[in-house]
CSV table of C-alpha atoms and ligand atoms in Angstrom, one decimal:
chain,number,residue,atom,x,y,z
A,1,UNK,CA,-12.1,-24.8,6.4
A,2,UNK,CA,-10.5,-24.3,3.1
A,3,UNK,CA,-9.7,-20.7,2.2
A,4,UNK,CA,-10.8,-19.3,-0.5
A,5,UNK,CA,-8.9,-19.3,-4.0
A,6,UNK,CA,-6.7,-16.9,-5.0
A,7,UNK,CA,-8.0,-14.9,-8.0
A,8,UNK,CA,-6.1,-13.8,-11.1
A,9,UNK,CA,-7.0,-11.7,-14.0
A,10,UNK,CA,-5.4,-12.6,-17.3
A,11,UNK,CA,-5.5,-9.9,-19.7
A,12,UNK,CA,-4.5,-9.6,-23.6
A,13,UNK,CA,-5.7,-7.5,-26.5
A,14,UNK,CA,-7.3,-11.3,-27.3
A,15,UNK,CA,-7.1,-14.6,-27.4
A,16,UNK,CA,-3.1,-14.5,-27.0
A,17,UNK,CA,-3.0,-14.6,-23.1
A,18,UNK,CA,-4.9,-17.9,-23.2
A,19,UNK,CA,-1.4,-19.5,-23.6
A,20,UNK,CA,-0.4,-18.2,-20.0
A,21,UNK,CA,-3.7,-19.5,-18.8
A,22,UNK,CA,-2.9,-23.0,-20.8
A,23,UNK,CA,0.7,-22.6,-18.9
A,24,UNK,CA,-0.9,-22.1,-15.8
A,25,UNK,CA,-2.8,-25.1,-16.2
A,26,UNK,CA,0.6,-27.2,-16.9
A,27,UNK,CA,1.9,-25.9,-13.6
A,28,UNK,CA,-0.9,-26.7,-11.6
A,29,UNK,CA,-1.8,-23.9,-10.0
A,30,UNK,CA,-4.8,-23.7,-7.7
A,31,UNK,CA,-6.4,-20.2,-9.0
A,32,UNK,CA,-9.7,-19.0,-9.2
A,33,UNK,CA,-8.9,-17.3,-13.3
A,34,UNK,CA,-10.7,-14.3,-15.0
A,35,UNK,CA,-10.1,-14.1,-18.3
A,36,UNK,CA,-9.8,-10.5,-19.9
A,37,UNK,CA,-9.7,-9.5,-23.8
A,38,UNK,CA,-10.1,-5.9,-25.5
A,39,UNK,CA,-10.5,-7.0,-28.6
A,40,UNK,CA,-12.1,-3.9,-29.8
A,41,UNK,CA,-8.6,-2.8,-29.5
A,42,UNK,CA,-6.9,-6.2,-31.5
A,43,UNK,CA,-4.7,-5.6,-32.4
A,44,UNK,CA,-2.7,-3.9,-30.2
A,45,UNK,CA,0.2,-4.2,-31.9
A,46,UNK,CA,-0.7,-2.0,-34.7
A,47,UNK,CA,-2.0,0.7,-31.9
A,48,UNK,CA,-0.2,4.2,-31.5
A,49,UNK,CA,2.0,3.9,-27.6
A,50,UNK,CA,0.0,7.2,-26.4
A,51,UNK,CA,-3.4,5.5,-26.8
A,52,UNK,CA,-2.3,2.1,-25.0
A,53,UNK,CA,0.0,3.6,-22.4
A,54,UNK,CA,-3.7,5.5,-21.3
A,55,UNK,CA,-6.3,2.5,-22.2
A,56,UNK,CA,-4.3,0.1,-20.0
A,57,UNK,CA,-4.1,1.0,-17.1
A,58,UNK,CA,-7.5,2.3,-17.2
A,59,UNK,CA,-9.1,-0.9,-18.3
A,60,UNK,CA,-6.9,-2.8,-15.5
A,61,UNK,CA,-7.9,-0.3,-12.8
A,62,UNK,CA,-12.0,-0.3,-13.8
A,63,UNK,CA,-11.5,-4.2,-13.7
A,64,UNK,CA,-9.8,-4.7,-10.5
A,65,UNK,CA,-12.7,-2.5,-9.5
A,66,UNK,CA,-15.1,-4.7,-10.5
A,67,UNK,CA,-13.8,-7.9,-10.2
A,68,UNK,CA,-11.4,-7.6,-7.3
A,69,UNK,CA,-8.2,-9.9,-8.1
A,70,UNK,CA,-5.5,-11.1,-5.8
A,71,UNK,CA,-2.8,-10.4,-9.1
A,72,UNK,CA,-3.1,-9.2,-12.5
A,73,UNK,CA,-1.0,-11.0,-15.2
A,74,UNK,CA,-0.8,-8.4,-18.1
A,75,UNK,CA,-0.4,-11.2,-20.5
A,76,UNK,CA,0.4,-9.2,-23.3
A,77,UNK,CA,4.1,-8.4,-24.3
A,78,UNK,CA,2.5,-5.4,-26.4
A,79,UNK,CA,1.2,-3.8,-23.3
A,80,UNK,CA,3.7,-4.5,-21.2
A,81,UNK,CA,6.4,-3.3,-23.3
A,82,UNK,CA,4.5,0.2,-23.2
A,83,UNK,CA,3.0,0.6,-19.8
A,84,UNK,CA,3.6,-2.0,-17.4
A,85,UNK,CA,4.7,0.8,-15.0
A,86,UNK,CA,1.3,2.9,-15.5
A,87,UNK,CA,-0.8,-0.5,-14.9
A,88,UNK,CA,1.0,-1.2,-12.0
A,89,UNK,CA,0.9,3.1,-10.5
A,90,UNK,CA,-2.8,2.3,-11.2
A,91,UNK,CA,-3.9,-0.2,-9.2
A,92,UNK,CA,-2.8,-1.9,-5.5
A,93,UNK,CA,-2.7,-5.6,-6.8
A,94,UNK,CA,0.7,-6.7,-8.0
A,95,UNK,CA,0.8,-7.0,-11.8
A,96,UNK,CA,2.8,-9.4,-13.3
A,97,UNK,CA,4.2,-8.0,-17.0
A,98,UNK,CA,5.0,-10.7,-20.0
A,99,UNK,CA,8.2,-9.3,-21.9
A,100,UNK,CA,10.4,-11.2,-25.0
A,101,UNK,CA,12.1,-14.0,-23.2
A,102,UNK,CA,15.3,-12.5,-24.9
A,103,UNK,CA,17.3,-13.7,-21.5
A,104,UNK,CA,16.4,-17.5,-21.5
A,105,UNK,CA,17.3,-17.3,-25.6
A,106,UNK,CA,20.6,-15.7,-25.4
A,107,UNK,CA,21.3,-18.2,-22.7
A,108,UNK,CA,20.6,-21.2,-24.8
A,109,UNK,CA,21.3,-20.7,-27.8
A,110,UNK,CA,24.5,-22.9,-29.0
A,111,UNK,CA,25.5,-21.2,-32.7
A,112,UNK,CA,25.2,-17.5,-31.0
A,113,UNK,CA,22.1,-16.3,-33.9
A,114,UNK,CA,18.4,-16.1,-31.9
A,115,UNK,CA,15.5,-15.0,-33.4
A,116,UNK,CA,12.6,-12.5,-31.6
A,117,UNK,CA,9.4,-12.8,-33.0
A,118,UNK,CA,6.9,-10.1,-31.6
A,119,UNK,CA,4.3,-8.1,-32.9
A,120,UNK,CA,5.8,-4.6,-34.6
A,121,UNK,CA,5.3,-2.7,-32.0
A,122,UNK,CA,7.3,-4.5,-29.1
A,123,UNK,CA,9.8,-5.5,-31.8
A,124,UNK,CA,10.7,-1.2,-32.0
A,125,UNK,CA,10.2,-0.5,-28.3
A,126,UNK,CA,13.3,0.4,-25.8
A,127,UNK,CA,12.1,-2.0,-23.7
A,128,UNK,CA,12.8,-4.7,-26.3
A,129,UNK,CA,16.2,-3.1,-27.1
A,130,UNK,CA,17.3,-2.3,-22.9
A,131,UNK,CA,16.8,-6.4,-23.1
A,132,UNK,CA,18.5,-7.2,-26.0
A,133,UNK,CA,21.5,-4.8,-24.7
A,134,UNK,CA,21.2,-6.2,-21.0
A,135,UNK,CA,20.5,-9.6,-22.2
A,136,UNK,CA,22.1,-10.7,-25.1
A,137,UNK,CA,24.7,-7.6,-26.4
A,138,UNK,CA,27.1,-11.0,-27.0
A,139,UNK,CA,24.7,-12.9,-29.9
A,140,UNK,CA,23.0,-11.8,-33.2
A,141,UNK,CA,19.8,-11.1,-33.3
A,142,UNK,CA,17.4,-10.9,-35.7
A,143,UNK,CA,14.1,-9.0,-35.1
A,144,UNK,CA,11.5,-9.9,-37.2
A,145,UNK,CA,8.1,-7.8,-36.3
A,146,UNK,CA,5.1,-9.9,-38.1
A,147,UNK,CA,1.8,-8.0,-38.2
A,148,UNK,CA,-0.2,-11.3,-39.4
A,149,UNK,CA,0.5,-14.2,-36.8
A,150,UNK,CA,-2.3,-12.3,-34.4
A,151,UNK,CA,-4.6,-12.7,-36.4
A,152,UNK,CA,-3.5,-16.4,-37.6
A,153,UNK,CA,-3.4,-17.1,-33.7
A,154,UNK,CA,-6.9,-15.5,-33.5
A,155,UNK,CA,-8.2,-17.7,-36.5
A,156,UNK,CA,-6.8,-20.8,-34.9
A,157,UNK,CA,-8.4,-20.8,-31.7
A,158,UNK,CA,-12.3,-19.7,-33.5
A,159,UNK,CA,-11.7,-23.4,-35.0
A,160,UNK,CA,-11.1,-21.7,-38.9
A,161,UNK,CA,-7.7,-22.9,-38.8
A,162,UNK,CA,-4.6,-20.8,-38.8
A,163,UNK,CA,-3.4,-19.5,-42.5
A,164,UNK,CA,-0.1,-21.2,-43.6
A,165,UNK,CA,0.6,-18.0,-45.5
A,166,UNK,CA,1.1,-16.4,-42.5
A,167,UNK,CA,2.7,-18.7,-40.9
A,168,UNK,CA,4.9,-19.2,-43.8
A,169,UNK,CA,6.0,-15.3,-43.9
A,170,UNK,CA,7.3,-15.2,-40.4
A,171,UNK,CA,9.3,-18.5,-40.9
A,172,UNK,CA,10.7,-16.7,-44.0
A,173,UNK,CA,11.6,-13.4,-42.3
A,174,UNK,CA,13.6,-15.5,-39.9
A,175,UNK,CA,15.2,-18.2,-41.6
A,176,UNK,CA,15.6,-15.5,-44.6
A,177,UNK,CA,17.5,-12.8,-42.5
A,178,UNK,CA,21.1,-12.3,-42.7
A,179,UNK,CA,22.4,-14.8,-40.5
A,180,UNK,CA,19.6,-16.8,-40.5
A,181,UNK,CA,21.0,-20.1,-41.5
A,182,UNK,CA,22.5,-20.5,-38.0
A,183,UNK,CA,19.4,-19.8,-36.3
A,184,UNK,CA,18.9,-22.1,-33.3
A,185,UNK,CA,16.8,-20.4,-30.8
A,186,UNK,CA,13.5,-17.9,-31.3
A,187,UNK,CA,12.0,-15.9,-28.3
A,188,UNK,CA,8.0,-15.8,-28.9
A,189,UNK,CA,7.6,-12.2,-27.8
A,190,UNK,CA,4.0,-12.2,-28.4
A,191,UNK,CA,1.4,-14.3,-26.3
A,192,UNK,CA,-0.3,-15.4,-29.2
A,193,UNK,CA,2.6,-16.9,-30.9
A,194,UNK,CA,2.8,-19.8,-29.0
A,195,UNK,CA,-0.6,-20.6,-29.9
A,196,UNK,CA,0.8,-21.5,-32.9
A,197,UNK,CA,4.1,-23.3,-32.0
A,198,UNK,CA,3.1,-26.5,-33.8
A,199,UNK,CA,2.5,-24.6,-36.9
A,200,UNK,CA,5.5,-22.6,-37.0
A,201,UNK,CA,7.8,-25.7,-36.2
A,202,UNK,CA,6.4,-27.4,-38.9
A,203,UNK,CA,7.0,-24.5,-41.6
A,204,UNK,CA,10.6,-24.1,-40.1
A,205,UNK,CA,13.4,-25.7,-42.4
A,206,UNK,CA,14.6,-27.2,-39.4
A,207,UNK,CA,14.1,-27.8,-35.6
A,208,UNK,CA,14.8,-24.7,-33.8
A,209,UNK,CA,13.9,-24.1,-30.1
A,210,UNK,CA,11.0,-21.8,-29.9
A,211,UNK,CA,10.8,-20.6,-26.3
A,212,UNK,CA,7.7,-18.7,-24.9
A,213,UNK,CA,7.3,-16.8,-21.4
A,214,UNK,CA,4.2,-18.9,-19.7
A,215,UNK,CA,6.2,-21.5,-17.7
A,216,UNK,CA,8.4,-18.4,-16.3
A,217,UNK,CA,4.9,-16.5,-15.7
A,218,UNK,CA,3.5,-19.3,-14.0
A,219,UNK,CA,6.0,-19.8,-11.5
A,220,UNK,CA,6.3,-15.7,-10.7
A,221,UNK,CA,2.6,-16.1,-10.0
A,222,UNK,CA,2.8,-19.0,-7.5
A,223,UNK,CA,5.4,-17.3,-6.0
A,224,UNK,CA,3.7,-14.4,-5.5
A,225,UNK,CA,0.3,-15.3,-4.0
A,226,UNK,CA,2.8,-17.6,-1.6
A,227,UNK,CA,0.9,-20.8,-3.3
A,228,UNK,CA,3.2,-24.0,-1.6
A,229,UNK,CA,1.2,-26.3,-3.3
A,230,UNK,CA,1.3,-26.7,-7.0
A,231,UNK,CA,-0.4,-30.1,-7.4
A,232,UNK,CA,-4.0,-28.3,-8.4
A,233,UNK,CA,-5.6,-27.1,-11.2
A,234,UNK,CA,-7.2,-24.0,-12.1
A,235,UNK,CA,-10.8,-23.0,-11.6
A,236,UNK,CA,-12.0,-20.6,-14.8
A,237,UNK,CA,-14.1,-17.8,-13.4
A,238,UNK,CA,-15.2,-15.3,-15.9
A,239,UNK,CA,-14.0,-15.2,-19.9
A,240,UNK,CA,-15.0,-11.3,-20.8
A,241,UNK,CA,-14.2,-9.2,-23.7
A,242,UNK,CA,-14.7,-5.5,-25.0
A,243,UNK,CA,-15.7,-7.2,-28.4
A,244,UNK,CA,-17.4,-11.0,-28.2
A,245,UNK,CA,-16.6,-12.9,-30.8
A,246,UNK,CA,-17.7,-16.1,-31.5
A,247,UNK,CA,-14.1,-17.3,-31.9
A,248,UNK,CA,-13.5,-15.8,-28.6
A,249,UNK,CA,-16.3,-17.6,-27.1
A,250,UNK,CA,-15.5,-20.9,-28.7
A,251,UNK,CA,-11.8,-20.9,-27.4
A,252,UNK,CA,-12.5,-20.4,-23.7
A,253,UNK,CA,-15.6,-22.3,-23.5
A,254,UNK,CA,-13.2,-24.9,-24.6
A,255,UNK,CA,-10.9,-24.0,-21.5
A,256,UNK,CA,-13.5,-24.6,-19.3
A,257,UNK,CA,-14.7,-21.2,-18.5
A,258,UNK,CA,-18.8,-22.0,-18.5
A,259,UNK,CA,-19.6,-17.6,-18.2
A,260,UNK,CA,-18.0,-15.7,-21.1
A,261,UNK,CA,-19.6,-12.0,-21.7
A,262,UNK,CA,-19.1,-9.1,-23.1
A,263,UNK,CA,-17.0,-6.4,-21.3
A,264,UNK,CA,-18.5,-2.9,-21.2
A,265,UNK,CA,-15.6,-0.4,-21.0
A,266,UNK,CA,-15.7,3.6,-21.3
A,267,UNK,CA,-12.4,4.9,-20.9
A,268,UNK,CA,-13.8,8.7,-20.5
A,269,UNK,CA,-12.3,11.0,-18.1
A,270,UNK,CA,-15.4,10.7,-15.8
A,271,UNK,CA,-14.6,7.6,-14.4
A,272,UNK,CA,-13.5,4.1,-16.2
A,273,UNK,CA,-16.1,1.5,-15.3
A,274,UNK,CA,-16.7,-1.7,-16.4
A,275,UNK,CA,-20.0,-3.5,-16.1
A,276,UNK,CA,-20.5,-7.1,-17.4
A,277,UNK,CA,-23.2,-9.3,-17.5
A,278,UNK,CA,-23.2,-12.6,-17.0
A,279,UNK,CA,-25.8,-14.5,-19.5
A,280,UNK,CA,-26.9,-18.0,-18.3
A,281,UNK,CA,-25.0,-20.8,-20.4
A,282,UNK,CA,-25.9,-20.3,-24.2
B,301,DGL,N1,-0.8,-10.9,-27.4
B,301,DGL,C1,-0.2,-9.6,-27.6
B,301,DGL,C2,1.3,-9.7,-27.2
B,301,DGL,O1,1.7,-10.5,-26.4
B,301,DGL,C3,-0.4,-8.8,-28.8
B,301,DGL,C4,-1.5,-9.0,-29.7
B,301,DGL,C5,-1.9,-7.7,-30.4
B,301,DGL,O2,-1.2,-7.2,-31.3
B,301,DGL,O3,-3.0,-7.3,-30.1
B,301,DGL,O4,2.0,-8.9,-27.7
């Protein structure tokens, strides 16, 4: 008899951790996935540390409640940056965190100038800086935190098309910096930002390699639920969200997931809970 799948739950503020889940795909994994967005908290990069380092781990904890995963991916560099430690005191499933791939950059980059391109919250946190320090203390680099490619990333995936003026400002903030003419490498430090690779490549005054986490994340995840085989493909569970948005909706229909809903999440002191329901198909 075949066991039964693994199950991981992919959380983000939105639709951001959808490129882990499209990485995921790419690597073949044979999940079961749950697809997790509190985007009556997007974006979370413009949220105050205190009030995510507590609605984290409580949302993660009420879900693995409900919903009972093998591994959590917090796929959300904003959260992780902040309270990957609390999520993972929380619960007893492991939880893989997304951080900057400020490692794999300094590494590769060639003229010694990356870029980090994150929301501007991780772009201030310690986390970011302990990695930059650990990582890369040997290259220049130049932090650019961009409080509009969420919502471009957002826009994209509800089918309105991401604005180039976005697009355009965080190309300029990094081929603008000091420095910035020998560019050759950006981390995307935020999930969503890969979401809009093609975008940003094609606004950049010259090819640059723009390197995201998901590949990485995917492998970390087979190699944690022991998965030898990685010839599959993922089987989409559940797409839920604290705020349903059509846009929402649209994107992981499109991914295969056949039961989005809304999440309901009180984060009270008497007791997270999450309850969902489960509409037939619209
Ligand atoms: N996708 C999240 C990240 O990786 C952030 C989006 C937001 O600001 O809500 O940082």
């Amino acid at each position: 008899m075949t066991p039964p799948l693994k199950r991981v739950l992919l959380f983000d503020s939105g639709v951001g951790g959808l490129s882990v889940f499209d990485a995921i795909v790419e690597a073949g994994l044979p999940v079961e996935i749950d697809y997790v967005a509190d985007a009556a908290w997007l974006p979370y990069g413009e949220k105050p540390d205190d009030a995510l380092r507590a609605r984290v781990p409580a949302l993660i904890a009420a879900l693995e409640r409900a919903e009972a995963p093998d591994l959590v991916v917090l796929a959300c560099n904003t959260a992780s940056t902040i309270a990957l430690a609390e999520t993972r005191a929380a619960i007893a499933v492991p939880v893989v965190g997304v951080v900057p791939p400020i490692k794999p950059a300094a590494a590769l980059t060639r003229t010694g100038v990356i870029g980090v391109l994150a929301t501007p919250a991780t772009i201030r946190r310690p986390y970011t800086d302990a990695l930059i320090r650990e990582f890369a203390a040997d290259v220049h680099v130049i932090r650019v935190g961009d409080a509009g490619l969420v919502a471009a990333a957002e826009a994209k995936l509800s089918g309105a098309g991401a604005p180039s003026a976005a697009i355009a400002d965080a190309v300029a903030a990094l081929f603008g910096a000091p420095r910035g003419d020998a560019l050759d490498v950006v981390a995307l430090a935020c999930t969503h930002f890969p979401l809009l690779r093609e975008e940003l490549a094609a606004a950049a005054p010259r090819p640059v390699a723009w390197l995201e986490s998901g590949a990485a994340i995917a492998r970390r995840v087979a190699a944690l639920l022991g998965l030898a085989s990685v010839d599959g493909a993922p089987t989409p569970r559940l797409a839920l969200s604290t705020a349903l948005a059509p846009g929402f909706q649209r994107a992981c229909r499109m991914r295969g997931f056949t039961h989005v809903a809304e999440l309901e999440f009180d984060s009270a002191p008497r007791g997270a809970g999450s309850s969902r329901s489960v509409p037939p198909d619209a």
